[in-house]
Short mmCIF file of C-alpha atoms and ligand atoms in Angstrom, two decimals:
data_model
loop_
_atom_site.label_atom_id
_atom_site.label_comp_id
_atom_site.label_asym_id
_atom_site.label_seq_id
_atom_site.Cartn_x
_atom_site.Cartn_y
_atom_site.Cartn_z
CA MET A 1 17.78 15.99 -18.82
CA ALA A 2 18.33 12.55 -19.63
CA THR A 3 14.71 11.38 -21.12
CA GLY A 4 12.25 12.83 -23.23
CA THR A 5 9.80 13.11 -20.27
CA GLN A 6 9.36 16.87 -20.21
CA ARG A 7 5.71 17.07 -19.39
CA ALA A 8 3.70 20.34 -19.18
CA PRO A 9 2.29 21.01 -15.36
CA GLY A 10 -1.01 19.24 -15.37
CA ASP A 11 -0.30 16.69 -17.88
CA ARG A 12 0.13 13.04 -16.51
CA ARG A 13 2.07 13.48 -13.10
CA ILE A 14 3.97 11.33 -10.83
CA ILE A 15 1.93 10.26 -7.84
CA LEU A 16 4.07 10.34 -4.70
CA ASN A 17 3.48 8.25 -1.62
CA ALA A 18 5.29 7.76 1.95
CA PHE A 19 5.33 3.97 2.42
CA THR A 20 5.23 3.11 6.23
CA MET A 21 4.07 0.95 8.75
CA ASN A 22 2.95 1.47 12.66
CA CYS A 23 6.07 -0.65 13.91
CA VAL A 24 9.76 -0.42 14.49
CA SER A 25 10.94 -2.26 11.25
CA HIS A 26 9.16 -2.03 8.32
CA ILE A 27 11.10 -3.15 4.71
CA GLN A 28 14.59 -2.30 5.17
CA GLN A 29 15.35 -4.34 8.20
CA GLY A 30 17.65 -3.58 11.13
CA LEU A 31 17.73 0.15 10.57
CA TRP A 32 15.88 0.76 13.32
CA VAL A 33 19.46 0.77 15.77
CA ARG A 34 20.57 4.16 13.96
CA ASP A 35 20.46 7.23 15.80
CA ASP A 36 19.23 9.08 12.34
CA THR A 37 15.74 7.63 12.49
CA ARG A 38 12.39 7.89 14.42
CA GLN A 39 11.45 4.45 14.05
CA ARG A 40 11.58 3.56 17.69
CA GLU A 41 9.43 6.31 18.45
CA TYR A 42 6.39 4.52 16.71
CA THR A 43 4.12 4.11 19.90
CA SER A 44 3.91 7.98 20.12
CA LEU A 45 1.97 10.50 18.06
CA ASP A 46 4.92 12.86 17.43
CA PRO A 47 6.93 11.15 14.84
CA TRP A 48 3.56 10.70 12.77
CA LEU A 49 2.44 14.06 13.11
CA GLU A 50 5.98 15.27 12.06
CA LEU A 51 5.81 12.78 9.20
CA ALA A 52 2.40 14.02 7.89
CA ARG A 53 3.46 17.69 7.95
CA ILE A 54 6.59 16.86 6.05
CA CYS A 55 4.74 14.88 3.24
CA GLU A 56 2.15 17.64 2.75
CA ALA A 57 4.88 20.29 2.64
CA GLY A 58 6.11 18.00 -0.10
CA CYS A 59 2.87 18.02 -1.71
CA PHE A 60 2.92 14.11 -1.39
CA ASP A 61 -0.72 12.34 -2.40
CA ALA A 62 -0.51 10.12 0.57
CA ILE A 63 1.27 8.12 3.42
CA PHE A 64 0.58 4.41 2.61
CA LEU A 65 0.33 2.48 5.76
CA ALA A 66 1.13 -1.08 5.60
CA ASP A 67 -0.14 -3.77 8.24
CA VAL A 68 -0.07 -7.40 8.98
CA VAL A 69 -2.13 -8.94 11.74
CA GLY A 70 0.30 -11.99 12.80
CA LEU A 71 3.77 -12.87 13.30
CA TYR A 72 6.28 -13.88 10.82
CA ASP A 73 7.26 -17.19 12.27
CA THR A 74 8.32 -19.63 9.19
CA TYR A 75 12.08 -18.74 9.43
CA GLY A 76 13.58 -21.24 11.91
CA GLY A 77 10.24 -22.69 12.86
CA SER A 78 9.53 -19.56 15.14
CA ALA A 79 9.19 -16.01 15.73
CA ASP A 80 11.94 -15.38 17.92
CA THR A 81 14.17 -13.44 14.86
CA SER A 82 11.10 -11.23 13.95
CA LEU A 83 10.63 -10.28 17.87
CA ARG A 84 14.61 -9.94 18.37
CA GLU A 85 14.52 -7.56 15.36
CA GLY A 86 11.35 -5.46 15.84
CA MET A 87 10.40 -7.15 12.39
CA GLN A 88 7.03 -6.09 11.67
CA VAL A 89 6.07 -7.00 15.43
CA PRO A 90 5.46 -5.12 17.50
CA VAL A 91 2.85 -3.77 15.24
CA ASN A 92 0.21 -1.01 16.22
CA ASP A 93 -2.97 -0.46 14.42
CA PRO A 94 -2.61 1.50 11.18
CA MET A 95 -5.99 3.18 11.22
CA LEU A 96 -5.81 4.55 14.29
CA LEU A 97 -2.96 7.09 13.30
CA ILE A 98 -4.86 8.65 10.56
CA PRO A 99 -7.51 11.11 12.50
CA ALA A 100 -4.39 12.28 14.39
CA MET A 101 -2.28 12.90 11.05
CA ALA A 102 -5.57 14.78 9.53
CA THR A 103 -5.88 17.15 12.00
CA VAL A 104 -2.15 18.51 11.07
CA THR A 105 -2.74 18.61 7.57
CA GLU A 106 -5.51 19.62 5.12
CA HIS A 107 -4.96 17.82 1.70
CA LEU A 108 -2.61 15.01 2.20
CA GLY A 109 -4.51 11.36 1.69
CA PHE A 110 -3.93 8.44 3.79
CA ALA A 111 -3.93 4.81 2.58
CA PHE A 112 -4.15 1.90 5.14
CA THR A 113 -4.00 -1.85 4.79
CA SER A 114 -6.93 -3.98 6.35
CA SER A 115 -6.94 -7.63 5.57
CA VAL A 116 -10.48 -9.35 4.49
CA LEU A 117 -9.74 -11.97 7.21
CA ALA A 118 -9.53 -9.27 10.16
CA ALA A 119 -12.62 -7.25 10.50
CA HIS A 120 -16.24 -8.04 9.84
CA PRO A 121 -17.29 -6.06 6.81
CA PHE A 122 -20.25 -4.57 8.41
CA ILE A 123 -17.85 -3.05 11.32
CA PHE A 124 -14.95 -2.43 8.86
CA ALA A 125 -17.24 -0.37 6.35
CA ARG A 126 -18.22 1.91 9.23
CA GLN A 127 -14.90 2.54 10.37
CA ILE A 128 -13.81 3.50 7.08
CA SER A 129 -17.01 5.84 6.70
CA THR A 130 -16.21 7.44 9.79
CA LEU A 131 -12.69 8.12 8.54
CA ASP A 132 -13.74 9.17 5.40
CA HIS A 133 -15.71 11.79 7.14
CA LEU A 134 -13.12 12.93 9.90
CA THR A 135 -10.65 13.42 7.01
CA GLY A 136 -12.91 15.41 4.65
CA GLY A 137 -12.58 12.54 2.02
CA ARG A 138 -8.79 11.67 2.30
CA VAL A 139 -8.89 8.15 3.14
CA ALA A 140 -7.64 4.88 0.58
CA TRP A 141 -7.92 1.14 1.44
CA ASN A 142 -5.15 -1.02 0.79
CA VAL A 143 -7.09 -4.59 0.24
CA VAL A 144 -5.16 -7.50 1.26
CA THR A 145 -6.17 -11.24 1.93
CA SER A 146 -3.13 -11.81 4.46
CA TYR A 147 -0.42 -14.51 3.83
CA LEU A 148 0.65 -15.31 7.36
CA GLN A 149 -0.47 -18.49 8.76
CA ASN A 150 -0.45 -17.06 12.41
CA ALA A 151 -2.80 -14.30 11.45
CA ALA A 152 -5.23 -16.58 10.36
CA GLN A 153 -4.88 -18.83 13.37
CA SER A 154 -5.38 -15.70 15.78
CA LEU A 155 -8.45 -14.70 13.77
CA GLY A 156 -10.79 -17.84 14.24
CA PHE A 157 -9.41 -19.82 11.45
CA ASP A 158 -7.72 -23.36 12.03
CA ARG A 159 -5.26 -22.28 9.30
CA LEU A 160 -4.67 -19.85 6.28
CA PRO A 161 -7.75 -20.44 3.80
CA LYS A 162 -6.16 -21.59 0.47
CA HIS A 163 -4.91 -18.68 -1.74
CA ASP A 164 -7.90 -18.36 -4.40
CA GLU A 165 -10.45 -19.10 -1.51
CA ARG A 166 -9.00 -15.75 0.11
CA TYR A 167 -9.73 -13.80 -2.81
CA GLU A 168 -13.37 -15.53 -3.14
CA ARG A 169 -13.97 -14.20 0.24
CA ALA A 170 -12.29 -10.63 -0.64
CA GLU A 171 -14.98 -10.67 -3.35
CA ASP A 172 -17.84 -11.48 -1.07
CA TYR A 173 -16.45 -8.74 1.23
CA MET A 174 -16.15 -6.06 -1.31
CA GLU A 175 -19.61 -6.75 -2.32
CA VAL A 176 -20.73 -6.29 1.34
CA CYS A 177 -18.86 -3.06 1.58
CA TYR A 178 -20.03 -1.39 -1.72
CA LYS A 179 -23.35 -2.17 -0.97
CA LEU A 180 -23.11 -0.65 2.49
CA TRP A 181 -21.17 2.45 0.85
CA GLU A 182 -22.91 3.08 -2.15
CA GLY A 183 -26.17 1.48 -2.14
CA SER A 184 -27.77 1.88 1.52
CA TRP A 185 -28.37 5.70 1.65
CA ALA A 186 -29.66 7.53 -1.01
CA ASP A 187 -27.95 11.00 -1.70
CA ASP A 188 -30.46 12.93 -0.29
CA ALA A 189 -31.69 10.81 2.72
CA VAL A 190 -29.60 13.28 5.26
CA LEU A 191 -32.04 16.19 5.46
CA ALA A 192 -30.43 17.84 8.95
CA ASP A 193 -34.08 19.64 8.77
CA THR A 194 -34.00 21.63 11.88
CA GLU A 195 -37.48 23.21 11.20
CA ARG A 196 -39.41 20.02 10.42
CA ARG A 197 -37.13 18.31 13.20
CA VAL A 198 -36.24 15.60 10.29
CA TYR A 199 -32.52 14.52 10.40
CA VAL A 200 -32.88 11.60 8.06
CA ASP A 201 -35.54 10.71 5.78
CA PRO A 202 -36.37 7.24 6.55
CA ALA A 203 -36.97 6.41 2.60
CA GLY A 204 -33.51 7.18 1.95
CA VAL A 205 -32.21 4.29 3.93
CA ARG A 206 -32.38 0.75 2.73
CA PRO A 207 -31.13 -2.54 3.98
CA ILE A 208 -28.89 -4.23 1.67
CA ASN A 209 -30.01 -7.65 2.56
CA HIS A 210 -26.79 -9.55 1.42
CA ALA A 211 -26.36 -13.12 1.55
CA GLY A 212 -23.22 -14.23 -0.15
CA PRO A 213 -21.05 -17.33 0.33
CA TYR A 214 -19.28 -15.83 3.51
CA TYR A 215 -20.98 -13.07 4.98
CA SER A 216 -24.71 -12.42 5.66
CA VAL A 217 -25.48 -8.49 6.18
CA ALA A 218 -28.91 -7.21 6.58
CA GLY A 219 -27.63 -3.60 6.86
CA PRO A 220 -28.52 -0.72 6.35
CA HIS A 221 -25.10 1.09 6.63
CA LEU A 222 -25.11 2.78 9.99
CA SER A 223 -22.88 5.84 8.85
CA GLU A 224 -24.67 8.81 6.58
CA PRO A 225 -22.60 8.99 3.29
CA SER A 226 -19.04 10.34 3.50
CA PRO A 227 -17.61 12.43 0.85
CA GLN A 228 -16.03 9.48 -1.09
CA ARG A 229 -18.65 7.04 0.19
CA THR A 230 -16.23 4.08 -1.34
CA PRO A 231 -12.60 4.85 -0.42
CA VAL A 232 -9.79 4.91 -2.67
CA ILE A 233 -9.31 1.14 -3.47
CA PHE A 234 -5.46 0.18 -3.35
CA GLN A 235 -4.36 -3.55 -3.99
CA ALA A 236 -1.38 -5.29 -4.05
CA GLY A 237 -1.81 -9.02 -5.18
CA SER A 238 0.75 -10.13 -7.78
CA SER A 239 -0.42 -13.42 -8.36
CA ASP A 240 -2.94 -14.19 -11.72
CA ARG A 241 -5.97 -14.15 -9.25
CA GLY A 242 -4.63 -11.08 -7.63
CA ARG A 243 -4.28 -9.31 -10.69
CA ASP A 244 -7.95 -9.98 -11.78
CA PHE A 245 -8.78 -8.66 -8.64
CA ALA A 246 -7.29 -5.58 -9.02
CA ALA A 247 -8.30 -5.43 -12.51
CA LYS A 248 -11.97 -5.43 -11.06
CA HIS A 249 -11.71 -3.54 -7.77
CA ALA A 250 -8.41 -1.54 -7.61
CA GLU A 251 -7.98 2.10 -8.31
CA CYS A 252 -4.54 2.08 -7.48
CA VAL A 253 -2.05 -1.04 -7.85
CA PHE A 254 0.87 -1.48 -5.49
CA VAL A 255 3.68 -3.18 -7.43
CA VAL A 256 7.21 -4.19 -6.28
CA ALA A 257 9.16 -5.12 -9.37
CA ALA A 258 12.85 -4.38 -10.70
CA SER A 259 12.95 -1.95 -13.13
CA ARG A 260 13.23 -4.19 -15.91
CA GLY A 261 9.88 -6.03 -15.23
CA LEU A 262 7.83 -2.93 -14.80
CA THR A 263 6.68 -2.45 -18.41
CA ARG A 264 5.53 -5.87 -18.56
CA ILE A 265 3.54 -5.78 -15.39
CA ALA A 266 2.13 -2.26 -15.89
CA ALA A 267 0.92 -3.54 -19.68
CA ASP A 268 -0.48 -6.75 -17.80
CA ILE A 269 -2.67 -4.85 -15.24
CA ARG A 270 -4.12 -2.43 -17.90
CA ALA A 271 -4.85 -5.23 -20.35
CA ARG A 272 -6.77 -7.09 -17.46
CA THR A 273 -8.35 -3.87 -16.35
CA ARG A 274 -9.65 -3.26 -19.95
CA ALA A 275 -10.75 -6.81 -19.99
CA ALA A 276 -12.87 -6.11 -16.94
CA GLY A 277 -14.66 -3.36 -18.71
CA ARG A 278 -12.90 -0.29 -17.30
CA ASP A 279 -10.76 1.97 -18.72
CA PRO A 280 -7.20 1.22 -18.10
CA ALA A 281 -6.31 4.86 -17.30
CA ASP A 282 -8.76 4.24 -14.28
CA VAL A 283 -6.20 2.30 -12.59
CA LYS A 284 -3.05 3.92 -11.34
CA ILE A 285 0.26 1.80 -11.08
CA ILE A 286 2.31 2.68 -7.97
CA ALA A 287 5.70 1.05 -7.78
CA GLY A 288 7.84 0.54 -4.87
CA LEU A 289 10.86 2.72 -4.52
CA SER A 290 14.14 3.18 -2.27
CA PRO A 291 15.66 6.61 -3.03
CA VAL A 292 18.96 7.15 -1.66
CA VAL A 293 19.32 10.84 -2.34
CA GLY A 294 23.00 12.76 -2.10
CA GLY A 295 24.03 16.30 -3.15
CA THR A 296 26.48 14.14 -5.57
CA GLU A 297 26.48 10.68 -6.87
CA ALA A 298 29.62 9.75 -4.49
CA GLU A 299 27.82 11.16 -1.44
CA ALA A 300 24.61 8.85 -2.35
CA LYS A 301 26.82 5.87 -3.01
CA ALA A 302 28.45 6.32 0.43
CA LYS A 303 25.19 6.79 2.01
CA HIS A 304 23.97 3.52 0.35
CA GLU A 305 27.00 1.69 1.49
CA ASP A 306 26.18 2.83 5.30
CA TYR A 307 22.65 1.73 4.81
CA LEU A 308 23.77 -1.56 3.63
CA GLU A 309 26.04 -2.24 6.60
CA SER A 310 23.54 -1.36 9.07
CA LEU A 311 20.96 -3.74 7.31
CA SER A 312 20.41 -7.14 9.55
CA LEU A 313 20.36 -10.19 6.99
CA GLU A 314 18.69 -12.52 9.56
CA ALA A 315 15.45 -10.30 10.12
CA GLY A 316 15.67 -10.00 6.18
CA LEU A 317 15.62 -13.79 6.00
CA ALA A 318 12.66 -13.91 8.66
CA HIS A 319 10.53 -11.29 6.53
CA LEU A 320 11.08 -13.13 3.53
CA SER A 321 10.78 -16.54 4.73
CA GLY A 322 7.24 -15.15 6.19
CA ASN A 323 6.36 -13.76 2.53
CA LEU A 324 7.22 -16.74 0.68
CA ASN A 325 6.09 -19.32 3.28
CA VAL A 326 9.21 -21.11 3.05
CA ASP A 327 11.89 -21.61 5.74
CA LEU A 328 15.07 -20.02 4.65
CA SER A 329 17.08 -20.79 7.65
CA HIS A 330 18.49 -23.84 5.85
CA ILE A 331 20.13 -21.82 3.07
CA ASP A 332 23.40 -20.57 3.77
CA PRO A 333 23.52 -17.02 3.12
CA ASP A 334 27.25 -17.02 1.75
CA GLN A 335 26.18 -19.60 -0.93
CA PRO A 336 27.24 -18.22 -4.31
CA LEU A 337 24.18 -17.86 -6.76
CA GLU A 338 25.73 -19.72 -9.62
CA THR A 339 25.86 -22.86 -7.27
CA PHE A 340 22.33 -23.30 -6.77
CA ASN A 341 20.52 -26.20 -8.31
CA THR A 342 17.24 -24.24 -9.57
CA GLU A 343 15.59 -27.18 -10.90
CA GLY A 344 15.83 -28.91 -7.24
CA VAL A 345 14.52 -25.73 -5.46
CA ARG A 346 10.86 -24.95 -4.65
CA GLY A 347 8.73 -22.70 -6.48
CA PRO A 348 9.19 -19.48 -4.67
CA VAL A 349 12.63 -19.77 -3.97
CA LYS A 350 13.37 -20.37 -7.45
CA SER A 351 11.38 -17.38 -8.47
CA LEU A 352 13.53 -15.58 -5.99
CA LEU A 353 16.70 -16.73 -7.54
CA ASP A 354 15.32 -16.17 -11.03
CA SER A 355 14.76 -12.34 -10.05
CA ALA A 356 18.28 -11.94 -9.17
CA PRO A 357 19.71 -9.03 -11.20
CA PRO A 358 22.97 -10.01 -13.16
CA GLY A 359 26.09 -9.67 -10.98
CA THR A 360 24.47 -10.73 -7.73
CA ARG A 361 27.00 -12.44 -5.87
CA THR A 362 25.57 -14.46 -2.95
CA PHE A 363 22.09 -15.53 -1.82
CA GLY A 364 22.70 -13.10 1.27
CA ASP A 365 23.34 -10.12 -1.20
CA LEU A 366 19.94 -11.19 -3.13
CA VAL A 367 17.98 -11.20 0.29
CA LYS A 368 19.67 -7.93 1.08
CA LEU A 369 18.50 -6.57 -2.34
CA ASN A 370 15.02 -7.77 -1.82
CA MET A 371 14.54 -6.23 1.68
CA ALA A 372 15.79 -2.98 0.40
CA GLY A 373 13.16 -2.86 -2.19
CA GLN A 374 14.15 -0.95 -5.42
CA PHE A 375 17.06 1.09 -4.47
CA LEU A 376 17.80 4.20 -6.55
CA VAL A 377 20.99 5.71 -5.23
CA GLY A 378 22.07 9.19 -6.64
CA SER A 379 22.19 12.86 -6.90
CA PRO A 380 18.35 14.34 -7.15
CA GLU A 381 19.07 14.76 -10.98
CA GLN A 382 19.66 11.05 -11.27
CA ILE A 383 16.89 10.07 -9.08
CA ALA A 384 14.67 12.13 -11.21
CA ASP A 385 15.80 10.45 -14.18
CA GLY A 386 15.23 7.02 -13.10
CA MET A 387 11.87 7.85 -11.94
CA ALA A 388 11.04 9.26 -15.49
CA ARG A 389 12.15 6.18 -17.08
CA ARG A 390 9.92 4.41 -14.87
CA LEU A 391 6.98 6.74 -15.78
CA ASP A 392 7.80 5.97 -19.48
CA GLN A 393 7.39 2.35 -18.54
CA GLY A 394 3.61 2.83 -17.51
CA VAL A 395 4.14 3.35 -13.83
CA ASP A 396 2.07 6.21 -12.41
CA GLY A 397 3.92 6.68 -9.18
CA PHE A 398 5.69 5.68 -6.42
CA ASN A 399 5.58 4.17 -2.80
CA LEU A 400 8.89 5.42 -1.35
CA VAL A 401 10.12 3.13 0.89
CA TYR A 402 12.42 4.71 3.65
CA ALA A 403 15.80 3.62 5.07
CA THR A 404 15.36 6.26 7.79
CA THR A 405 12.26 8.11 8.84
CA PRO A 406 11.74 10.80 8.21
CA GLY A 407 14.99 10.94 6.92
CA THR A 408 14.72 9.47 3.69
CA PHE A 409 11.60 11.67 2.92
CA VAL A 410 13.03 14.61 3.77
CA ASP A 411 16.11 14.05 1.47
CA PHE A 412 13.78 13.28 -1.46
CA ILE A 413 11.41 16.44 -0.70
CA GLU A 414 14.43 18.91 -0.62
CA GLY A 415 16.53 17.23 -2.94
CA VAL A 416 14.28 15.41 -5.75
CA VAL A 417 10.89 16.84 -5.76
CA PRO A 418 12.28 20.36 -6.71
CA VAL A 419 13.94 18.78 -10.02
CA LEU A 420 10.96 16.64 -10.64
CA ALA A 421 8.82 20.10 -10.30
CA GLU A 422 11.05 21.85 -12.67
CA ARG A 423 10.23 19.11 -15.12
CA GLY A 424 6.64 19.41 -14.91
CA LEU A 425 6.53 15.67 -13.28
CA VAL A 426 4.77 16.60 -9.93
CA GLN A 427 2.36 18.77 -8.37
CA ARG A 428 3.73 21.77 -6.75
CA GLU A 429 0.28 22.53 -5.28
CA TYR A 430 -2.87 20.25 -4.31
CA GLN A 431 -6.07 20.51 -6.48
CA PRO A 432 -9.16 20.61 -4.28
CA GLY A 433 -11.30 17.94 -3.03
CA THR A 434 -11.13 14.58 -1.73
CA LEU A 435 -8.50 12.25 -2.51
CA ARG A 436 -10.34 10.53 -5.41
CA ASP A 437 -10.71 14.26 -6.87
CA LYS A 438 -7.01 14.79 -6.59
CA LEU A 439 -6.02 11.30 -8.32
CA PHE A 440 -9.05 10.95 -10.86
CA GLY A 441 -10.80 14.29 -10.82
CA ARG A 442 -14.08 12.87 -9.41
CA SER A 443 -14.95 12.31 -5.70
CA ARG A 444 -17.09 9.00 -6.67
CA LEU A 445 -16.20 5.77 -8.26
CA PRO A 446 -16.91 6.03 -11.94
CA GLU A 447 -20.14 4.34 -13.52
CA SER A 448 -17.44 1.77 -15.16
CA HIS A 449 -16.44 0.54 -11.58
CA PHE A 450 -17.97 -2.47 -10.08
CA GLY A 451 -18.88 -0.99 -6.85
CA SER A 452 -21.04 1.52 -8.44
CA THR A 453 -23.51 -1.04 -9.80
CA PHE A 454 -24.83 -1.29 -6.37
CA ARG A 455 -25.78 2.39 -6.31
CA SER A 456 -29.37 1.58 -7.75
CA LEU A 457 -29.97 -0.15 -4.50
CA ALA A 458 -30.18 3.35 -3.07
CA GLY A 459 -33.14 4.35 -5.59
C1 LIG B 501 3.76 -4.25 -2.66
C2 LIG B 501 2.99 -5.36 -1.92
C3 LIG B 501 2.67 -4.70 -0.76
C4 LIG B 501 1.88 -5.89 0.18
N1 LIG B 501 1.55 -5.18 1.33
C5 LIG B 501 0.83 -6.04 2.37
C6 LIG B 501 0.55 -5.69 3.42
O1 LIG B 501 1.00 -4.61 3.88
N2 LIG B 501 -0.27 -6.39 4.33
C7 LIG B 501 -0.68 -7.74 4.11
O2 LIG B 501 -1.26 -8.53 4.77
N3 LIG B 501 -0.35 -8.14 2.53
C8 LIG B 501 0.30 -7.42 1.91
N4 LIG B 501 0.45 -7.60 0.60
C9 LIG B 501 0.11 -8.92 0.14
C10 LIG B 501 -0.65 -8.84 -0.91
O3 LIG B 501 -1.50 -7.85 -0.82
C11 LIG B 501 -1.91 -10.16 -1.08
O4 LIG B 501 -2.70 -10.42 -0.21
C12 LIG B 501 -0.77 -11.25 -1.11
O5 LIG B 501 0.65 -10.86 -1.66
C13 LIG B 501 -1.46 -12.54 -1.54
O6 LIG B 501 -1.63 -12.42 -2.98
P1 LIG B 501 -1.18 -12.66 -4.39
O7 LIG B 501 -0.65 -14.00 -4.18
O8 LIG B 501 -2.30 -12.26 -5.44
O9 LIG B 501 0.22 -11.65 -4.46
C14 LIG B 501 1.51 -6.99 -0.16
C15 LIG B 501 1.87 -7.40 -1.35
C16 LIG B 501 2.71 -6.44 -2.35
C17 LIG B 501 3.19 -7.04 -3.71
#
């Protein structure tokens, strides 16, 4: 064992999520053409049910579903590349997969992404409550603020609201949701008393009368209280404003960074959480990771090379152009990194160039690295070592990015999970209860969370 991270079972453990999206090509662009992946079948239920069963057999915490509600059309000034490459378009609704996957599992959680620009919070809060009921409290919401111009323009905005204003809207959105979930119905409002023919005690149901800068919602909430009431809140903002939002609201923060940056990011998120009056342990830090597992290191390296060859650089550029909101079609992918005048390039591109690990040769290589997330390539023991190192850097778990699905997850579960289990680093069986029970040992938001302050509304 390479590190001093042997832990007794039941100690701090690694949280494991399968990261995916209801579309053909999610992160590692171009691999959808391979024969060893089920990506092209995303419109049918079968691959999703198979994935859910696999993840539960591997004792994963959750399937984490990303989502966008617009086209990536920055690259070359159109969405043509995205469409040709199936790059996050076509994309179906993530939420609708959840009840189906829940019927073939008992414990697995389901985190899904929904933007505050997309659905009205009154409607969205009811959808969440419905899912929380149907899954027995296994739902998490990844709160995002959208970054695609095309999404905003399809959702009734002239253009994407400015970055910090999107977070202001998100604050108002959260408040509406908390009031509906936490404050609108008393714990004992539902009587279901067949003798007296009283299903709900009207005294236990309150309007919320929310009048915020963006939303006016009278309420009351239309759903009765669900097991978790508020779903487990995920967030993935990386800006200062995004991290402060996470410190106030998030219970799990999804970060993508090279291993060398994780310690600083994790410390920063925990410091902000403390400053927000919360226990830093109440926020789990979940890092993106692309495991490529082989029986031996050589086998894993060969597999990695094979994936790299199938990657589509152009689709990666279209993805990154949308993420950065900068058209990267003007940059020659073969341009060596050392020839860039970093003083002359715009902010996001400069940050991208600055993020290049030592030894990265060309711009194209950097894009490929970026698209592939954080690769960890090796034998099961080597992957387990790498994960344990990240745990020591302050990370609590991983969103595992696939190269092929379900292949990447199967390889990980068959190869790496037994090694991690041997070291006491992952659960071998599920704890009872809701997703929040499984992650935090409680089914409701703690008192120190901003959302719980709205409970007083319910008397
Ligand atoms: C790892 C990661 C995953 C994300 N996943 C999504 C997603 O699936 N859908 C989406 O609309 N935004 C996604 N985002 C965007 C953010 O949640 C956030 O709204 C955006 O980055 C703007 O906030 P920021 O400037 O604070 O990062 C993701 C961001 C990160 C860092």
